[in-house]
């Protein structure tokens, strides 16, 4: 069984179309989405339609939850956040908001002996950020069950999205995988002296998981294939004149530079990372 896992489309229709087209050529049995279909780009409705048509399972992301729900405390939020919520909601129909609000938190199955669990960001919180630079203790917690997860088992393979930056790590006998982002790939830090082409960063990323679906026996092989798909970035940006944060969005799509650099720099400083 070959399962394609996609995440973090963020309203980028060209990226999603190119990714689905690539998947259609690779003998895939089913597609699973790990959330954040909307927010940032201007095509959330079209992306929701394509995701509904193509994905067997869709998990809720923090942006799906945050921008689809009613905010009773809207006037107490910072002004930019109020604007962001209203702008994102103006691009959605009521049925889209209901769909996004009712997506599940996680999904799991056995494959080739391993319990594979899929979620958007972390077991405890839908918007908690775990990166490949975090400690072994933090990474290990990703495999643990929580009140949000239906089973009480510790996962063997944990696959997630949210950070827009793919990696794979072994924590003891466990496997932690981030699949990257379809529509909003970026590097949190860019270094002009060390980087080569930004096109490496700006592609759509997804994962193919292959193994014996439903098997609790360690007798068959299990494999993970990271895929990068180019897409027409300029075509996607044609409709961006209505985008509330078009300059920041353009920088992310064209140059792979993240918009919230103060937050990122503080994060790395707190970790004690100097040479980035
Ligand atoms: Mn997210």
Short mmCIF file of C-alpha atoms and ligand atoms in Angstrom, two decimals:
data_model
loop_
_atom_site.label_atom_id
_atom_site.label_comp_id
_atom_site.label_asym_id
_atom_site.label_seq_id
_atom_site.Cartn_x
_atom_site.Cartn_y
_atom_site.Cartn_z
CA UNK A 1 0.00 0.00 0.00
CA UNK A 2 1.29 3.43 -0.97
CA UNK A 3 -0.09 6.44 0.91
CA UNK A 4 0.75 10.05 -0.04
CA UNK A 5 0.72 12.42 2.94
CA UNK A 6 0.39 16.15 2.29
CA UNK A 7 0.11 19.12 4.65
CA UNK A 8 0.03 22.91 5.03
CA UNK A 9 -1.47 23.93 1.69
CA UNK A 10 -2.33 27.39 3.09
CA UNK A 11 -4.60 28.43 0.23
CA UNK A 12 -1.96 27.92 -2.49
CA UNK A 13 -3.93 26.41 -5.38
CA UNK A 14 -1.09 26.07 -7.95
CA UNK A 15 1.07 24.23 -5.41
CA UNK A 16 -1.79 21.87 -4.52
CA UNK A 17 -2.63 21.16 -8.19
CA UNK A 18 1.01 20.37 -9.04
CA UNK A 19 1.32 18.13 -5.98
CA UNK A 20 -1.88 16.19 -6.77
CA UNK A 21 -0.73 15.85 -10.38
CA UNK A 22 2.60 14.41 -9.21
CA UNK A 23 0.79 12.02 -6.85
CA UNK A 24 -1.46 10.85 -9.69
CA UNK A 25 1.61 9.60 -11.60
CA UNK A 26 3.06 7.55 -8.73
CA UNK A 27 0.67 4.65 -8.20
CA UNK A 28 -0.72 5.98 -4.92
CA UNK A 29 -3.62 4.14 -3.21
CA UNK A 30 -4.78 6.98 -1.01
CA UNK A 31 -3.98 10.53 0.06
CA UNK A 32 -4.07 11.88 3.61
CA UNK A 33 -3.90 15.59 4.52
CA UNK A 34 -2.46 16.79 7.85
CA UNK A 35 -4.25 20.15 7.89
CA UNK A 36 -3.77 23.90 7.42
CA UNK A 37 -5.62 23.89 4.10
CA UNK A 38 -6.31 27.61 4.49
CA UNK A 39 -4.77 30.94 5.63
CA UNK A 40 -2.06 33.00 3.93
CA UNK A 41 -2.97 32.40 0.24
CA UNK A 42 -6.09 33.66 -1.58
CA UNK A 43 -7.54 30.32 -2.78
CA UNK A 44 -8.83 28.59 0.38
CA UNK A 45 -12.23 27.59 -1.09
CA UNK A 46 -10.67 25.99 -4.16
CA UNK A 47 -8.13 24.15 -2.00
CA UNK A 48 -10.86 22.83 0.35
CA UNK A 49 -12.78 21.49 -2.68
CA UNK A 50 -9.71 19.68 -4.06
CA UNK A 51 -8.81 18.26 -0.65
CA UNK A 52 -12.37 16.97 -0.14
CA UNK A 53 -12.31 15.35 -3.59
CA UNK A 54 -8.92 13.70 -3.25
CA UNK A 55 -8.18 12.87 0.39
CA UNK A 56 -9.41 9.85 2.32
CA UNK A 57 -8.56 11.41 5.68
CA UNK A 58 -8.12 15.09 6.56
CA UNK A 59 -6.76 16.19 9.96
CA UNK A 60 -7.37 19.63 11.48
CA UNK A 61 -4.56 22.21 11.51
CA UNK A 62 -4.23 25.19 13.83
CA UNK A 63 -5.15 27.65 11.06
CA UNK A 64 -8.19 25.57 10.06
CA UNK A 65 -9.34 25.70 13.69
CA UNK A 66 -8.36 29.31 14.39
CA UNK A 67 -9.78 31.04 11.30
CA UNK A 68 -12.93 28.92 10.90
CA UNK A 69 -14.32 29.45 14.42
CA UNK A 70 -16.23 32.39 15.87
CA UNK A 71 -14.11 34.76 17.98
CA UNK A 72 -16.19 36.28 20.77
CA UNK A 73 -13.11 38.17 22.02
CA UNK A 74 -12.24 39.64 18.60
CA UNK A 75 -12.06 43.26 19.78
CA UNK A 76 -9.59 42.31 22.54
CA UNK A 77 -7.05 40.87 20.07
CA UNK A 78 -4.20 42.90 18.53
CA UNK A 79 -5.39 44.86 15.49
CA UNK A 80 -3.41 42.87 12.92
CA UNK A 81 -4.83 39.63 14.31
CA UNK A 82 -8.39 41.01 14.08
CA UNK A 83 -7.74 41.95 10.46
CA UNK A 84 -6.25 38.53 9.69
CA UNK A 85 -9.26 36.70 11.14
CA UNK A 86 -11.79 38.87 9.29
CA UNK A 87 -9.87 38.67 6.01
CA UNK A 88 -9.54 34.89 6.15
CA UNK A 89 -13.20 34.49 7.08
CA UNK A 90 -14.25 36.74 4.17
CA UNK A 91 -12.74 34.17 1.76
CA UNK A 92 -14.72 31.25 3.25
CA UNK A 93 -18.32 30.10 2.94
CA UNK A 94 -20.26 29.03 6.03
CA UNK A 95 -20.06 25.39 4.88
CA UNK A 96 -16.25 25.68 4.63
CA UNK A 97 -16.07 26.96 8.20
CA UNK A 98 -18.21 24.09 9.44
CA UNK A 99 -16.10 21.56 7.53
CA UNK A 100 -12.82 22.93 8.93
CA UNK A 101 -14.20 23.14 12.47
CA UNK A 102 -15.18 19.47 12.53
CA UNK A 103 -11.97 17.84 11.29
CA UNK A 104 -10.35 15.22 13.57
CA UNK A 105 -7.21 15.84 15.67
CA UNK A 106 -5.30 12.71 14.70
CA UNK A 107 -5.43 9.43 12.78
CA UNK A 108 -3.51 6.18 13.21
CA UNK A 109 -3.03 2.71 11.78
CA UNK A 110 -0.58 -0.16 11.83
CA UNK A 111 1.75 -0.58 8.90
CA UNK A 112 4.38 -3.33 8.63
CA UNK A 113 4.42 -3.81 12.43
CA UNK A 114 4.62 -0.10 13.38
CA UNK A 115 1.87 2.01 14.89
CA UNK A 116 1.85 5.06 12.61
CA UNK A 117 0.20 8.18 14.09
CA UNK A 118 -0.56 11.30 12.06
CA UNK A 119 -1.31 14.74 13.51
CA UNK A 120 -0.82 18.41 12.63
CA UNK A 121 1.57 19.81 15.24
CA UNK A 122 1.81 17.92 18.56
CA UNK A 123 -0.25 15.50 20.73
CA UNK A 124 -1.08 18.10 23.41
CA UNK A 125 -1.62 21.28 21.39
CA UNK A 126 -2.72 21.96 17.82
CA UNK A 127 -0.28 24.90 17.49
CA UNK A 128 2.76 23.75 19.50
CA UNK A 129 5.95 23.85 17.43
CA UNK A 130 8.50 21.03 17.55
CA UNK A 131 11.47 21.29 15.18
CA UNK A 132 14.48 19.12 14.40
CA UNK A 133 16.55 21.40 16.69
CA UNK A 134 14.51 20.56 19.80
CA UNK A 135 15.77 18.23 22.56
CA UNK A 136 15.35 14.45 22.55
CA UNK A 137 12.93 14.82 25.49
CA UNK A 138 10.70 17.21 23.54
CA UNK A 139 10.83 15.01 20.45
CA UNK A 140 10.04 11.86 22.46
CA UNK A 141 6.82 13.45 23.77
CA UNK A 142 5.55 13.54 20.17
CA UNK A 143 4.96 9.74 20.33
CA UNK A 144 2.92 9.82 23.55
CA UNK A 145 -0.90 9.66 23.68
CA UNK A 146 -2.90 12.63 25.02
CA UNK A 147 -6.49 13.66 25.75
CA UNK A 148 -6.80 14.63 22.06
CA UNK A 149 -5.84 11.19 20.77
CA UNK A 150 -8.28 8.29 20.79
CA UNK A 151 -5.83 5.45 21.48
CA UNK A 152 -3.72 5.22 24.65
CA UNK A 153 -0.75 3.66 22.87
CA UNK A 154 2.72 5.08 22.30
CA UNK A 155 3.28 5.48 18.55
CA UNK A 156 6.25 3.94 16.72
CA UNK A 157 6.18 6.36 13.80
CA UNK A 158 4.90 9.93 14.26
CA UNK A 159 4.24 11.96 11.13
CA UNK A 160 3.33 15.67 11.33
CA UNK A 161 3.19 19.01 9.50
CA UNK A 162 2.94 22.57 10.89
CA UNK A 163 6.63 23.62 10.77
CA UNK A 164 6.85 23.75 6.93
CA UNK A 165 10.30 22.19 7.00
CA UNK A 166 10.79 18.48 6.31
CA UNK A 167 13.07 16.22 8.37
CA UNK A 168 13.33 12.68 9.70
CA UNK A 169 14.93 11.63 12.99
CA UNK A 170 15.31 8.42 15.01
CA UNK A 171 14.49 8.80 18.72
CA UNK A 172 15.49 5.48 20.35
CA UNK A 173 13.57 2.89 18.28
CA UNK A 174 11.03 5.45 17.08
CA UNK A 175 10.78 7.49 13.90
CA UNK A 176 9.79 11.16 13.84
CA UNK A 177 8.97 12.66 10.45
CA UNK A 178 7.94 16.12 9.34
CA UNK A 179 6.62 16.08 5.79
CA UNK A 180 7.11 19.80 5.01
CA UNK A 181 4.53 22.01 3.33
CA UNK A 182 2.76 21.89 -0.04
CA UNK A 183 1.95 25.59 -0.33
CA UNK A 184 4.22 27.51 2.02
CA UNK A 185 7.71 25.99 2.15
CA UNK A 186 10.34 28.15 3.79
CA UNK A 187 13.57 28.09 5.72
CA UNK A 188 13.26 29.76 9.10
CA UNK A 189 16.79 31.11 8.74
CA UNK A 190 18.54 31.87 5.47
CA UNK A 191 22.28 32.46 5.23
CA UNK A 192 23.36 34.19 2.01
CA UNK A 193 26.93 32.82 2.24
CA UNK A 194 25.90 29.22 2.75
CA UNK A 195 22.73 28.95 0.66
CA UNK A 196 22.54 28.02 -2.97
CA UNK A 197 19.33 28.28 -5.01
CA UNK A 198 16.20 29.40 -3.20
CA UNK A 199 14.25 27.17 -5.60
CA UNK A 200 15.36 24.22 -3.47
CA UNK A 201 13.33 25.64 -0.57
CA UNK A 202 10.33 27.00 -2.48
CA UNK A 203 9.04 23.74 -3.98
CA UNK A 204 6.07 21.78 -2.65
CA UNK A 205 7.06 18.98 -0.29
CA UNK A 206 5.17 15.80 0.58
CA UNK A 207 5.79 12.21 1.74
CA UNK A 208 4.99 8.76 0.38
CA UNK A 209 4.59 6.05 3.01
CA UNK A 210 4.74 2.47 1.77
CA UNK A 211 4.20 -0.79 3.63
CA UNK A 212 1.76 -3.53 4.60
CA UNK A 213 -1.35 -1.62 5.71
CA UNK A 214 -2.99 -2.94 8.90
CA UNK A 215 -0.19 -5.44 9.65
CA UNK A 216 1.09 -5.72 13.24
CA UNK A 217 3.91 -8.05 12.13
CA UNK A 218 7.45 -6.77 11.56
CA UNK A 219 7.85 -9.09 8.57
CA UNK A 220 7.35 -6.66 5.68
CA UNK A 221 9.29 -3.55 4.69
CA UNK A 222 8.27 -0.02 5.56
CA UNK A 223 9.58 2.94 3.56
CA UNK A 224 9.42 6.73 3.56
CA UNK A 225 9.96 8.74 0.41
CA UNK A 226 10.29 12.54 0.53
CA UNK A 227 9.13 14.25 -2.68
CA UNK A 228 9.73 17.82 -3.89
CA UNK A 229 7.51 19.17 -6.64
CA UNK A 230 8.10 22.42 -8.55
CA UNK A 231 5.06 24.58 -9.30
CA UNK A 232 4.31 27.86 -11.06
CA UNK A 233 4.86 30.38 -8.24
CA UNK A 234 4.28 33.44 -10.45
CA UNK A 235 0.96 32.06 -11.65
CA UNK A 236 -0.16 31.60 -8.05
CA UNK A 237 0.85 35.19 -7.24
CA UNK A 238 -1.26 36.69 -10.06
CA UNK A 239 -4.34 36.93 -7.80
CA UNK A 240 -2.42 38.15 -4.76
CA UNK A 241 -3.34 41.83 -5.06
CA UNK A 242 -6.20 41.17 -2.61
CA UNK A 243 -3.89 39.48 -0.10
CA UNK A 244 -3.85 41.28 3.26
CA UNK A 245 -0.15 40.50 3.76
CA UNK A 246 0.95 40.24 0.13
CA UNK A 247 4.55 41.46 0.60
CA UNK A 248 5.30 38.96 3.36
CA UNK A 249 3.56 36.17 1.42
CA UNK A 250 5.47 36.98 -1.80
CA UNK A 251 8.78 36.82 0.10
CA UNK A 252 7.89 33.37 1.47
CA UNK A 253 6.79 31.94 -1.87
CA UNK A 254 9.52 33.48 -4.05
CA UNK A 255 12.49 33.42 -1.67
CA UNK A 256 11.58 30.93 1.04
CA UNK A 257 12.04 33.56 3.76
CA UNK A 258 9.75 33.34 6.78
CA UNK A 259 7.83 36.50 7.71
CA UNK A 260 8.14 36.35 11.50
CA UNK A 261 11.90 36.57 11.90
CA UNK A 262 11.90 38.19 15.39
CA UNK A 263 10.08 35.17 16.78
CA UNK A 264 12.42 32.74 15.01
CA UNK A 265 15.58 34.54 16.10
CA UNK A 266 14.42 34.47 19.72
CA UNK A 267 13.62 30.75 19.41
CA UNK A 268 17.15 29.93 18.19
CA UNK A 269 18.75 32.26 20.74
CA UNK A 270 16.87 30.49 23.55
CA UNK A 271 18.11 27.15 22.22
CA UNK A 272 21.69 28.47 22.37
CA UNK A 273 22.26 28.09 18.61
CA UNK A 274 24.92 30.58 17.43
CA UNK A 275 26.06 29.67 13.92
CA UNK A 276 22.95 29.54 11.75
MN1 LIG B 1 0.07 24.82 11.22
#
